[in-house]
Amino acid sequence: MKKFLSLLFLSLFLLILLPNSISAASKPSKIVLDGQELVLPADVKVSIIDQSMMIPLRVVAENLKFQVNWDQRSHSVTIQQNAKAMMLTVGKKEAKVADQLVRLDTAPRNMNQSVVVPIRFVTEQMGLAVNWDNRNKTVYLTSPPQNPDQSKDPNSESEADNTEPLTHVSQINYLNQQLVIRMDGQVTPKISTLANPARIVIDLPNTTFGALTQPLDSAMMGKLDVSGQPDVSEVRYSLFSRDPEQVRVVVELSQGNPASYHQEFIGDQLIIDLTGTGSDPQTPVSSGDENERKIVVIDAGHGGSDPGTTSISNKHEKDFNLALALKVQELLLKEPAIEVIMTRDSDVYPTRTERVQLANSLNADVFVSIHGNSVLESPQATGTETHYYQRSSSKQLADTIHKRLVQAMGLKDRGVKNTSLQVIRETHMAAVLLEVGFLSNVSDEQAMLSDTVQYKAAQAIVDGIKEYLSTIT
C-alpha cells in the first residue's frame, strides 16, 4: 500500500510541475483568423510555454502578413504593420513598443531551429483580438472592424469576387531564375516581399489546385525540387485558405540574394522573373550550370477558339494535338534531367506570339510544336513530315525526331522541310513543328486517333528529344 501511495503522490507531483510537457503531448493547435483557418506547414506548431501561446516568426510573417526583420547580431526581431512596430529580443521578458518598454509574460526563444514569439502579445499590439479555445486547441484571431467611412482599398477583394468561377493551378515550375505558374485563366496576383530570410510571397486569389503535376500532401502543401538552383533555397506552395480559396507560393531566396522580381502573364502562365528585368528575348538569362535540367517546351497546336483543321470524320485537329502533347508530357515528366513546360494543357488558345514569348523567356533548350495535317481536296494525301527554320540546331532536332516518328507512325515519309512558320522562326532555340499525319486521310486519321499509336508517337518524340539533348551536353 505504501508503494502504491508513493507512486500516486509522484504522479500528482509531476502533473503539477510539468504542465508544459502535458501540453506538448496534446493534439496540434490551430489558428483561425477572422473565421478562416490558416493552413500551416506540417513542421509549424503552436507551442504552450509558461502558459503562453508561442508561434514561429515564419507564421507571423507569412500567415499574419506582418513585416518581420531579424537582427542576427543582437538576436532581436522587429515586427511591423503600417505605423505600428515592436521589437522583441530572444531571452528577454520585455519588448519595445512605440519607444516604450513593455513587460512580457514569456520571452521569445529559440525552439527547433526557429525563433518563437508570444502570439497574444504580438497580435494584440497589432490590434487583433485573441481568444484561446483550450478544448479544441484553437487560437481565434479577430481583426479590428474597419471604419465604414474609410474609402475602400481598390486592391481589396469585393464580395462579388467570391462568386466568380475558381481559377485552377495545374503546374508550378522554377527554372532559370523564373517561377512559372500555369493556370486555366488569369488572376491578379498579390505579391509581397519578406526579409530574414528574403522571400517572395505570391498569393493567387480565388484560386485552387487543379490536376497539379507536382505532388501535394494531405494538407494541400508541397515543395519543388530546387537542387542545383543557386539563387533559391526553397519553393513551397499550398492551398493557403479554403473560404475563399487561395493558393500561395513562397520563393525563399538563398542568402545574399535580393527579393527583386518582375511579373508578367504569357497566355495563361504567370511568370515571376527573379532577375527583376522581365523576359528579354535578346538577352536570355543564362543558368550558368551545364548540368542542370534541360528545358523542353511542348506546344499543342491551335486550341480554344482555334480548332485547327478538320478531320475526314469531322474531328478537330486541336483535340488530336492536345492528346498527343499530353502523352509526350507524361513521358517527359519521368525524365529527371528534363524540365517540361506546356504552352497549353487544356482547350485554350495561346496566340502564336505568346507561345514564342514563353519559350524565349524561359531560355528553353527545345521547342516542339505538334500538329495534324489536312488536305480535304486530296483525301489520298498521307504521311509524316517535320518542319524547321534555318538554324542548324533546329535541323539536327528535326532529323533526330523525324526518323523515329516516321517509324512509330508507319506512314509515308514526307521528309524534313525548311519552312518559315512563326513558332519555329521566332523562337531562339532548337525548334520543330511536327505534322504527324493527315487527318483528311482515312487510314492516317485512324492511326492518329488511336491511343496505342499516340503513345508510340509520343515515345518517338521523347526519344528524339533525348537523343538531341545528349549531343549538346
Tab-separated table of C-alpha atoms in Angstrom:
chain	number	residue	atom	x	y	z
A	1	MET	CA	0.000	0.000	0.000
A	2	LYS	CA	2.843	2.384	0.838
A	3	LYS	CA	4.403	1.719	-2.567
A	4	PHE	CA	1.079	2.492	-4.253
A	5	LEU	CA	0.653	5.750	-2.318
A	6	SER	CA	4.214	6.760	-3.187
A	7	LEU	CA	3.584	6.225	-6.919
A	8	LEU	CA	0.302	8.140	-6.712
A	9	PHE	CA	1.990	11.060	-4.947
A	10	LEU	CA	4.807	11.105	-7.534
A	11	SER	CA	2.298	11.142	-10.414
A	12	LEU	CA	0.411	14.084	-8.907
A	13	PHE	CA	3.709	15.891	-8.305
A	14	LEU	CA	4.719	15.501	-11.977
A	15	LEU	CA	1.322	16.734	-13.165
A	16	ILE	CA	1.753	19.901	-11.127
A	17	LEU	CA	5.373	20.617	-12.009
A	18	LEU	CA	5.344	19.634	-15.685
A	19	PRO	CA	2.338	21.309	-17.311
A	20	ASN	CA	4.351	22.167	-20.401
A	21	SER	CA	5.115	18.506	-21.048
A	22	ILE	CA	1.434	17.643	-20.833
A	23	SER	CA	0.618	20.484	-23.229
A	24	ALA	CA	3.244	19.355	-25.692
A	25	ALA	CA	1.606	15.938	-25.902
A	26	SER	CA	-1.820	17.365	-26.748
A	27	LYS	CA	-3.243	17.435	-30.243
A	28	PRO	CA	-1.821	20.040	-32.670
A	29	SER	CA	-3.166	23.560	-32.256
A	30	LYS	CA	-4.907	25.549	-34.959
A	31	ILE	CA	-5.060	29.257	-35.766
A	32	VAL	CA	-8.283	30.808	-37.078
A	33	LEU	CA	-8.064	34.353	-38.428
A	34	ASP	CA	-11.393	36.162	-38.936
A	35	GLY	CA	-13.241	32.847	-39.126
A	36	GLN	CA	-10.800	31.284	-41.575
A	37	GLU	CA	-8.402	28.548	-40.506
A	38	LEU	CA	-4.824	29.247	-41.516
A	39	VAL	CA	-3.228	26.351	-43.373
A	40	LEU	CA	0.069	25.874	-41.536
A	41	PRO	CA	3.029	23.828	-42.831
A	42	ALA	CA	3.396	20.405	-41.257
A	43	ASP	CA	6.544	21.463	-39.401
A	44	VAL	CA	4.927	24.548	-37.833
A	45	LYS	CA	3.326	24.118	-34.403
A	46	VAL	CA	1.675	26.352	-31.832
A	47	SER	CA	3.529	25.696	-28.552
A	48	ILE	CA	2.452	26.387	-24.976
A	49	ILE	CA	5.371	27.698	-22.884
A	50	ASP	CA	4.805	29.002	-19.349
A	51	GLN	CA	1.089	29.208	-20.167
A	52	SER	CA	1.790	31.442	-23.197
A	53	MET	CA	0.976	30.507	-26.785
A	54	MET	CA	4.133	30.737	-28.920
A	55	ILE	CA	4.381	30.711	-32.709
A	56	PRO	CA	7.378	30.742	-35.080
A	57	LEU	CA	8.260	34.020	-36.796
A	58	ARG	CA	7.540	32.326	-40.113
A	59	VAL	CA	3.838	32.224	-39.190
A	60	VAL	CA	3.882	35.895	-38.161
A	61	ALA	CA	5.376	36.944	-41.482
A	62	GLU	CA	3.742	34.637	-43.994
A	63	ASN	CA	0.328	33.967	-42.458
A	64	LEU	CA	-0.441	37.101	-40.472
A	65	LYS	CA	1.319	39.230	-43.126
A	66	PHE	CA	3.278	41.410	-40.710
A	67	GLN	CA	6.665	42.692	-41.828
A	68	VAL	CA	9.414	40.881	-39.925
A	69	ASN	CA	13.088	41.830	-39.728
A	70	TRP	CA	15.575	39.666	-37.841
A	71	ASP	CA	18.879	41.002	-36.488
A	72	GLN	CA	21.205	38.027	-36.070
A	73	ARG	CA	23.827	40.023	-34.157
A	74	SER	CA	21.510	41.202	-31.373
A	75	HIS	CA	19.091	38.251	-31.638
A	76	SER	CA	16.243	40.735	-31.879
A	77	VAL	CA	13.270	40.894	-34.189
A	78	THR	CA	11.268	43.907	-35.350
A	79	ILE	CA	7.627	43.263	-36.259
A	80	GLN	CA	5.793	46.000	-38.101
A	81	GLN	CA	2.421	46.650	-39.682
A	82	ASN	CA	1.837	50.075	-41.195
A	83	ALA	CA	2.769	52.603	-38.446
A	84	LYS	CA	2.747	50.026	-35.631
A	85	ALA	CA	6.052	48.426	-34.696
A	86	MET	CA	7.609	46.454	-31.858
A	87	MET	CA	10.999	44.942	-31.100
A	88	LEU	CA	11.497	41.700	-29.162
A	89	THR	CA	14.752	40.022	-28.147
A	90	VAL	CA	15.365	36.327	-27.629
A	91	GLY	CA	15.623	35.542	-23.911
A	92	LYS	CA	14.342	38.934	-22.715
A	93	LYS	CA	10.986	39.389	-20.975
A	94	GLU	CA	10.462	42.883	-22.283
A	95	ALA	CA	9.629	44.397	-25.641
A	96	LYS	CA	9.939	47.864	-27.097
A	97	VAL	CA	6.622	49.167	-28.413
A	98	ALA	CA	6.436	52.747	-29.748
A	99	ASP	CA	9.615	53.594	-27.818
A	100	GLN	CA	8.082	52.233	-24.588
A	101	LEU	CA	9.338	49.158	-22.707
A	102	VAL	CA	6.558	46.623	-22.137
A	103	ARG	CA	6.812	43.586	-19.844
A	104	LEU	CA	6.293	40.124	-21.395
A	105	ASP	CA	4.935	37.081	-19.573
A	106	THR	CA	7.165	34.821	-21.687
A	107	ALA	CA	10.354	35.750	-23.522
A	108	PRO	CA	10.930	34.845	-27.179
A	109	ARG	CA	13.207	31.838	-27.507
A	110	ASN	CA	14.899	29.515	-29.987
A	111	MET	CA	12.992	26.294	-30.497
A	112	ASN	CA	13.601	23.630	-33.152
A	113	GLN	CA	15.928	25.934	-35.114
A	114	SER	CA	13.271	28.648	-35.199
A	115	VAL	CA	12.525	31.732	-33.100
A	116	VAL	CA	9.102	31.624	-31.423
A	117	VAL	CA	7.258	34.643	-30.030
A	118	PRO	CA	4.117	35.053	-27.873
A	119	ILE	CA	1.191	35.180	-30.273
A	120	ARG	CA	-1.180	37.002	-27.896
A	121	PHE	CA	1.237	39.852	-27.256
A	122	VAL	CA	2.214	40.281	-30.915
A	123	THR	CA	-1.302	40.170	-32.352
A	124	GLU	CA	-2.904	42.326	-29.625
A	125	GLN	CA	-0.253	45.015	-30.149
A	126	MET	CA	-1.260	44.992	-33.827
A	127	GLY	CA	-4.906	45.492	-32.913
A	128	LEU	CA	-6.228	41.929	-33.214
A	129	ALA	CA	-8.422	40.333	-30.569
A	130	VAL	CA	-7.168	36.940	-29.316
A	131	ASN	CA	-9.154	34.052	-27.838
A	132	TRP	CA	-7.973	30.562	-26.897
A	133	ASP	CA	-10.262	27.518	-27.001
A	134	ASN	CA	-8.441	25.015	-24.806
A	135	ARG	CA	-10.781	22.133	-25.579
A	136	ASN	CA	-10.228	22.375	-29.351
A	137	LYS	CA	-6.684	23.753	-29.004
A	138	THR	CA	-7.550	26.646	-31.306
A	139	VAL	CA	-6.338	30.255	-31.363
A	140	TYR	CA	-9.024	32.636	-32.645
A	141	LEU	CA	-7.777	35.969	-34.022
A	142	THR	CA	-10.173	38.752	-34.966
A	143	SER	CA	-9.167	41.834	-36.936
A	144	PRO	CA	-10.450	45.228	-35.766
A	145	PRO	CA	-13.594	46.466	-37.565
A	146	GLN	CA	-12.943	48.777	-40.479
A	147	ASN	CA	-14.109	52.372	-40.413
A	148	PRO	CA	-17.279	52.379	-42.562
A	149	ASP	CA	-16.438	55.878	-43.795
A	150	GLN	CA	-12.983	54.826	-44.887
A	151	SER	CA	-12.518	54.632	-48.613
A	152	LYS	CA	-12.294	51.074	-49.808
A	153	ASP	CA	-8.905	49.857	-50.909
A	154	PRO	CA	-9.116	49.465	-54.690
A	155	ASN	CA	-6.876	46.398	-54.406
A	156	SER	CA	-9.158	44.637	-51.910
A	157	GLU	CA	-11.468	41.818	-52.966
A	158	SER	CA	-15.181	42.593	-53.106
A	159	GLU	CA	-17.882	40.124	-52.154
A	160	ALA	CA	-18.676	39.768	-55.832
A	161	ASP	CA	-15.161	38.419	-56.406
A	162	ASN	CA	-16.026	35.314	-54.415
A	163	THR	CA	-18.863	34.452	-56.813
A	164	GLU	CA	-16.527	34.232	-59.799
A	165	PRO	CA	-15.513	30.782	-61.056
A	166	LEU	CA	-12.360	29.461	-59.425
A	167	THR	CA	-9.109	29.551	-61.352
A	168	HIS	CA	-7.132	26.282	-61.201
A	169	VAL	CA	-3.366	25.936	-60.920
A	170	SER	CA	-2.115	22.962	-62.945
A	171	GLN	CA	1.666	23.388	-62.945
A	172	ILE	CA	4.361	25.152	-60.909
A	173	ASN	CA	7.986	25.192	-62.048
A	174	TYR	CA	11.128	27.071	-61.141
A	175	LEU	CA	13.920	27.312	-63.686
A	176	ASN	CA	16.409	29.868	-64.994
A	177	GLN	CA	15.558	32.293	-62.168
A	178	GLN	CA	11.886	32.250	-63.145
A	179	LEU	CA	8.846	30.921	-61.324
A	180	VAL	CA	6.254	29.710	-63.828
A	181	ILE	CA	2.681	29.120	-62.635
A	182	ARG	CA	0.264	27.665	-65.178
A	183	MET	CA	-3.453	28.292	-64.645
A	184	ASP	CA	-6.648	27.876	-66.633
A	185	GLY	CA	-7.207	31.628	-66.520
A	186	GLN	CA	-5.599	34.865	-65.404
A	187	VAL	CA	-5.830	36.319	-61.906
A	188	THR	CA	-4.243	39.407	-60.415
A	189	PRO	CA	-1.559	38.105	-58.042
A	190	LYS	CA	-0.822	39.812	-54.747
A	191	ILE	CA	2.942	39.758	-54.339
A	192	SER	CA	4.890	40.820	-51.274
A	193	THR	CA	8.493	40.507	-50.148
A	194	LEU	CA	9.677	39.481	-46.697
A	195	ALA	CA	13.092	39.620	-45.088
A	196	ASN	CA	15.188	37.291	-42.904
A	197	PRO	CA	15.214	35.135	-44.832
A	198	ALA	CA	14.443	37.008	-48.042
A	199	ARG	CA	11.241	35.665	-49.573
A	200	ILE	CA	8.798	36.498	-52.335
A	201	VAL	CA	5.220	35.575	-51.455
A	202	ILE	CA	2.749	35.165	-54.322
A	203	ASP	CA	-0.933	34.980	-53.372
A	204	LEU	CA	-3.401	33.946	-56.072
A	205	PRO	CA	-6.936	34.988	-55.037
A	206	ASN	CA	-9.986	32.896	-55.917
A	207	THR	CA	-7.649	30.097	-56.964
A	208	THR	CA	-7.262	26.423	-56.098
A	209	PHE	CA	-5.261	23.451	-57.331
A	210	GLY	CA	-6.426	21.579	-60.401
A	211	ALA	CA	-4.741	18.479	-61.824
A	212	LEU	CA	-1.368	19.612	-60.474
A	213	THR	CA	1.656	17.872	-61.979
A	214	GLN	CA	3.614	18.457	-58.750
A	215	PRO	CA	2.906	16.432	-55.575
A	216	LEU	CA	0.611	17.661	-52.784
A	217	ASP	CA	0.464	16.244	-49.271
A	218	SER	CA	-2.697	15.673	-47.241
A	219	ALA	CA	-2.595	19.295	-46.065
A	220	MET	CA	-2.570	20.544	-49.671
A	221	MET	CA	1.082	21.609	-49.480
A	222	GLY	CA	4.164	20.772	-51.465
A	223	LYS	CA	7.705	21.793	-52.380
A	224	LEU	CA	9.598	21.959	-55.653
A	225	ASP	CA	12.940	20.289	-56.147
A	226	VAL	CA	15.242	23.305	-56.495
A	227	SER	CA	18.508	21.436	-56.123
A	228	GLY	CA	21.066	22.940	-58.460
A	229	GLN	CA	19.343	26.335	-58.383
A	230	PRO	CA	21.863	28.583	-56.590
A	231	ASP	CA	19.590	31.613	-56.282
A	232	VAL	CA	16.803	29.992	-54.197
A	233	SER	CA	16.828	27.704	-51.177
A	234	GLU	CA	13.184	26.612	-51.283
A	235	VAL	CA	9.982	26.986	-53.298
A	236	ARG	CA	6.874	25.844	-51.441
A	237	TYR	CA	3.200	26.076	-52.346
A	238	SER	CA	-0.070	25.484	-50.534
A	239	LEU	CA	-3.809	25.979	-50.577
A	240	PHE	CA	-3.433	28.895	-48.190
A	241	SER	CA	-7.139	29.320	-47.494
A	242	ARG	CA	-10.320	27.469	-48.363
A	243	ASP	CA	-13.026	30.097	-47.914
A	244	PRO	CA	-12.395	31.929	-50.126
A	245	GLU	CA	-9.923	29.608	-51.825
A	246	GLN	CA	-6.447	30.993	-52.395
A	247	VAL	CA	-3.160	29.431	-53.494
A	248	ARG	CA	0.089	30.748	-52.037
A	249	VAL	CA	3.579	30.186	-53.450
A	250	VAL	CA	6.625	31.215	-51.408
A	251	VAL	CA	10.049	31.564	-53.010
A	252	GLU	CA	12.735	31.572	-50.327
A	253	LEU	CA	15.933	33.094	-51.671
A	254	SER	CA	19.466	31.988	-50.976
A	255	GLN	CA	21.448	34.109	-48.551
A	256	GLY	CA	22.510	37.414	-50.065
A	257	ASN	CA	20.047	37.364	-52.970
A	258	PRO	CA	17.757	40.432	-53.111
A	259	ALA	CA	13.991	39.966	-53.294
A	260	SER	CA	13.581	41.716	-56.641
A	261	TYR	CA	11.274	40.460	-59.369
A	262	HIS	CA	9.304	41.278	-62.488
A	263	GLN	CA	5.908	39.709	-63.212
A	264	GLU	CA	4.046	39.114	-66.455
A	265	PHE	CA	1.417	36.853	-67.960
A	266	ILE	CA	2.191	34.978	-71.142
A	267	GLY	CA	-1.027	33.279	-72.186
A	268	ASP	CA	-2.325	31.547	-69.071
A	269	GLN	CA	1.099	31.325	-67.422
A	270	LEU	CA	2.201	33.733	-64.714
A	271	ILE	CA	5.961	34.281	-64.792
A	272	ILE	CA	7.792	35.767	-61.822
A	273	ASP	CA	11.237	36.727	-63.106
A	274	LEU	CA	13.731	36.994	-60.247
A	275	THR	CA	16.256	38.854	-62.359
A	276	GLY	CA	13.941	41.844	-61.903
A	277	THR	CA	14.130	42.755	-65.575
A	278	GLY	CA	11.435	40.603	-67.115
A	279	SER	CA	11.762	38.465	-70.217
A	280	ASP	CA	14.084	39.841	-72.870
A	281	PRO	CA	14.455	37.522	-75.872
A	282	GLN	CA	17.569	39.394	-76.984
A	283	THR	CA	19.370	38.709	-73.698
A	284	PRO	CA	18.052	35.434	-72.284
A	285	VAL	CA	19.018	34.550	-68.747
A	286	SER	CA	21.820	32.012	-68.554
A	287	SER	CA	21.570	29.337	-65.909
A	288	GLY	CA	25.326	29.099	-65.503
A	289	ASP	CA	25.128	25.375	-64.787
A	290	GLU	CA	25.611	22.968	-67.642
A	291	ASN	CA	24.488	20.027	-65.519
A	292	GLU	CA	21.045	21.372	-64.623
A	293	ARG	CA	17.836	20.083	-66.176
A	294	LYS	CA	17.191	20.949	-69.801
A	295	ILE	CA	14.036	22.893	-70.587
A	296	VAL	CA	11.702	21.395	-73.188
A	297	VAL	CA	8.606	23.291	-74.311
A	298	ILE	CA	5.837	21.160	-75.828
A	299	ASP	CA	3.297	23.086	-77.896
A	300	ALA	CA	-0.082	21.543	-78.667
A	301	GLY	CA	-1.046	23.491	-81.779
A	302	HIS	CA	-4.244	25.541	-82.008
A	303	GLY	CA	-6.807	25.159	-79.160
A	304	GLY	CA	-9.778	27.009	-77.730
A	305	SER	CA	-11.346	29.296	-80.304
A	306	ASP	CA	-8.921	27.996	-82.955
A	307	PRO	CA	-9.863	24.388	-83.765
A	308	GLY	CA	-7.233	23.973	-86.477
A	309	THR	CA	-8.103	21.764	-89.399
A	310	THR	CA	-10.985	19.281	-89.525
A	311	SER	CA	-10.555	15.542	-89.966
A	312	ILE	CA	-12.388	13.450	-92.527
A	313	SER	CA	-14.782	12.372	-89.745
A	314	ASN	CA	-15.301	15.994	-88.622
A	315	LYS	CA	-12.994	15.888	-85.597
A	316	HIS	CA	-10.911	18.929	-84.612
A	317	GLU	CA	-7.163	18.978	-85.048
A	318	LYS	CA	-6.770	20.823	-81.708
A	319	ASP	CA	-8.052	17.753	-79.846
A	320	PHE	CA	-5.557	15.420	-81.523
A	321	ASN	CA	-2.708	17.875	-80.912
A	322	LEU	CA	-3.517	18.123	-77.192
A	323	ALA	CA	-3.997	14.369	-76.721
A	324	LEU	CA	-0.564	13.614	-78.194
A	325	ALA	CA	1.120	16.555	-76.418
A	326	LEU	CA	-0.171	15.362	-73.036
A	327	LYS	CA	1.253	11.897	-73.691
A	328	VAL	CA	4.611	13.480	-74.515
A	329	GLN	CA	4.382	15.458	-71.263
A	330	GLU	CA	3.544	12.285	-69.327
A	331	LEU	CA	6.705	10.612	-70.596
A	332	LEU	CA	8.943	13.660	-70.161
A	333	LEU	CA	7.861	14.055	-66.538
A	334	LYS	CA	9.626	10.742	-65.883
A	335	GLU	CA	12.925	12.166	-67.141
A	336	PRO	CA	14.869	13.646	-64.187
A	337	ALA	CA	17.203	15.612	-66.475
A	338	ILE	CA	14.353	17.358	-68.326
A	339	GLU	CA	12.000	20.135	-67.208
A	340	VAL	CA	8.889	20.040	-69.396
A	341	ILE	CA	6.730	23.124	-69.956
A	342	MET	CA	3.438	23.057	-71.869
A	343	THR	CA	2.178	26.019	-73.874
A	344	ARG	CA	-1.284	24.649	-73.101
A	345	ASP	CA	-2.602	21.601	-71.278
A	346	SER	CA	-6.309	22.221	-71.824
A	347	ASP	CA	-8.642	23.561	-74.511
A	348	VAL	CA	-7.407	27.157	-74.501
A	349	TYR	CA	-5.792	29.268	-77.200
A	350	PRO	CA	-2.451	30.911	-76.522
A	351	THR	CA	-1.585	33.015	-79.547
A	352	ARG	CA	1.418	32.031	-81.634
A	353	THR	CA	3.213	35.113	-80.296
A	354	GLU	CA	2.525	34.050	-76.701
A	355	ARG	CA	3.883	30.565	-77.397
A	356	VAL	CA	7.070	32.079	-78.801
A	357	GLN	CA	7.409	34.525	-75.895
A	358	LEU	CA	7.015	31.738	-73.349
A	359	ALA	CA	9.756	29.598	-74.864
A	360	ASN	CA	12.119	32.553	-75.298
A	361	SER	CA	11.505	33.934	-71.803
A	362	LEU	CA	12.454	30.549	-70.318
A	363	ASN	CA	15.558	30.295	-72.476
A	364	ALA	CA	14.369	26.807	-73.397
A	365	ASP	CA	16.643	24.209	-74.982
A	366	VAL	CA	13.997	22.587	-77.205
A	367	PHE	CA	10.639	23.639	-78.660
A	368	VAL	CA	8.342	21.045	-80.261
A	369	SER	CA	5.017	22.037	-81.827
A	370	ILE	CA	2.572	19.180	-82.531
A	371	HIS	CA	0.060	19.333	-85.400
A	372	GLY	CA	-2.083	17.254	-87.714
A	373	ASN	CA	-2.118	17.844	-91.467
A	374	SER	CA	-5.116	18.025	-93.785
A	375	VAL	CA	-5.905	18.458	-97.477
A	376	LEU	CA	-9.627	17.830	-97.836
A	377	GLU	CA	-9.430	18.287	-101.618
A	378	SER	CA	-6.900	15.424	-101.781
A	379	PRO	CA	-8.013	12.739	-99.319
A	380	GLN	CA	-5.341	10.419	-100.689
A	381	ALA	CA	-2.559	12.642	-99.240
A	382	THR	CA	-0.747	10.728	-96.497
A	383	GLY	CA	2.397	10.707	-94.407
A	384	THR	CA	4.522	12.368	-91.722
A	385	GLU	CA	6.622	15.489	-92.238
A	386	THR	CA	8.732	17.662	-89.952
A	387	HIS	CA	9.439	21.399	-90.305
A	388	TYR	CA	12.330	23.529	-89.032
A	389	TYR	CA	13.604	27.016	-89.894
A	390	GLN	CA	17.219	27.671	-90.940
A	391	ARG	CA	19.100	27.072	-87.675
A	392	SER	CA	21.433	24.091	-87.738
A	393	SER	CA	20.329	23.093	-84.233
A	394	SER	CA	16.708	23.003	-85.411
A	395	LYS	CA	17.698	20.916	-88.434
A	396	GLN	CA	19.516	18.461	-86.180
A	397	LEU	CA	16.492	18.207	-83.846
A	398	ALA	CA	14.139	17.775	-86.832
A	399	ASP	CA	16.222	14.958	-88.341
A	400	THR	CA	16.506	13.187	-84.989
A	401	ILE	CA	12.787	13.254	-84.153
A	402	HIS	CA	11.554	12.694	-87.711
A	403	LYS	CA	13.269	9.355	-88.285
A	404	ARG	CA	11.777	7.978	-85.072
A	405	LEU	CA	8.308	9.452	-85.635
A	406	VAL	CA	8.025	8.006	-89.153
A	407	GLN	CA	8.899	4.565	-87.827
A	408	ALA	CA	6.389	4.865	-84.951
A	409	MET	CA	3.503	6.075	-87.131
A	410	GLY	CA	4.173	3.673	-90.010
A	411	LEU	CA	3.085	6.308	-92.536
A	412	LYS	CA	4.745	7.643	-95.674
A	413	ASP	CA	7.970	9.584	-95.072
A	414	ARG	CA	7.313	13.088	-96.432
A	415	GLY	CA	10.703	14.356	-95.257
A	416	VAL	CA	12.195	17.199	-93.241
A	417	LYS	CA	11.452	20.668	-94.630
A	418	ASN	CA	12.862	24.156	-94.091
A	419	THR	CA	9.731	26.284	-93.641
A	420	SER	CA	9.078	29.805	-92.364
A	421	LEU	CA	6.447	29.282	-89.650
A	422	GLN	CA	6.200	31.766	-86.756
A	423	VAL	CA	6.573	29.372	-83.821
A	424	ILE	CA	9.773	27.867	-85.218
A	425	ARG	CA	11.049	31.031	-86.892
A	426	GLU	CA	10.843	33.406	-83.918
A	427	THR	CA	11.867	31.005	-81.150
A	428	HIS	CA	15.559	31.176	-80.284
A	429	MET	CA	16.271	27.537	-79.503
A	430	ALA	CA	16.200	24.303	-81.495
A	431	ALA	CA	12.574	24.272	-82.688
A	432	VAL	CA	10.495	21.962	-84.869
A	433	LEU	CA	6.889	21.654	-85.979
A	434	LEU	CA	5.603	18.108	-86.467
A	435	GLU	CA	2.861	17.286	-88.960
A	436	VAL	CA	2.241	13.799	-87.605
A	437	GLY	CA	-0.146	12.654	-90.333
A	438	PHE	CA	-3.136	13.670	-92.457
A	439	LEU	CA	-6.421	13.884	-90.602
A	440	SER	CA	-8.066	14.172	-94.023
A	441	ASN	CA	-6.908	10.641	-94.876
A	442	VAL	CA	-8.994	7.735	-93.582
A	443	SER	CA	-6.044	5.483	-92.747
A	444	ASP	CA	-3.900	8.290	-91.287
A	445	GLU	CA	-6.779	9.503	-89.117
A	446	GLN	CA	-7.428	6.002	-87.779
A	447	ALA	CA	-3.805	5.698	-86.707
A	448	MET	CA	-3.560	9.237	-85.337
A	449	LEU	CA	-6.656	8.873	-83.138
A	450	SER	CA	-5.550	5.518	-81.696
A	451	ASP	CA	-4.304	5.748	-78.106
A	452	THR	CA	-1.838	2.950	-78.768
A	453	VAL	CA	-0.322	4.692	-81.776
A	454	GLN	CA	-0.283	8.041	-79.949
A	455	TYR	CA	1.821	6.523	-77.165
A	456	LYS	CA	4.205	5.116	-79.783
A	457	ALA	CA	4.432	8.553	-81.397
A	458	ALA	CA	4.917	10.234	-78.010
A	459	GLN	CA	7.742	7.817	-77.147
A	460	ALA	CA	9.354	8.500	-80.520
A	461	ILE	CA	9.215	12.262	-79.911
A	462	VAL	CA	10.675	11.881	-76.409
A	463	ASP	CA	13.424	9.557	-77.634
A	464	GLY	CA	14.273	12.058	-80.373
A	465	ILE	CA	14.441	14.930	-77.886
A	466	LYS	CA	16.673	12.925	-75.540
A	467	GLU	CA	18.976	11.922	-78.373
A	468	TYR	CA	19.306	15.548	-79.482
A	469	LEU	CA	19.945	16.774	-75.926
A	470	SER	CA	22.646	14.159	-75.451
A	471	THR	CA	24.608	15.779	-78.286
A	472	ILE	CA	24.607	19.262	-76.743
A	473	THR	CA	25.518	18.359	-73.137
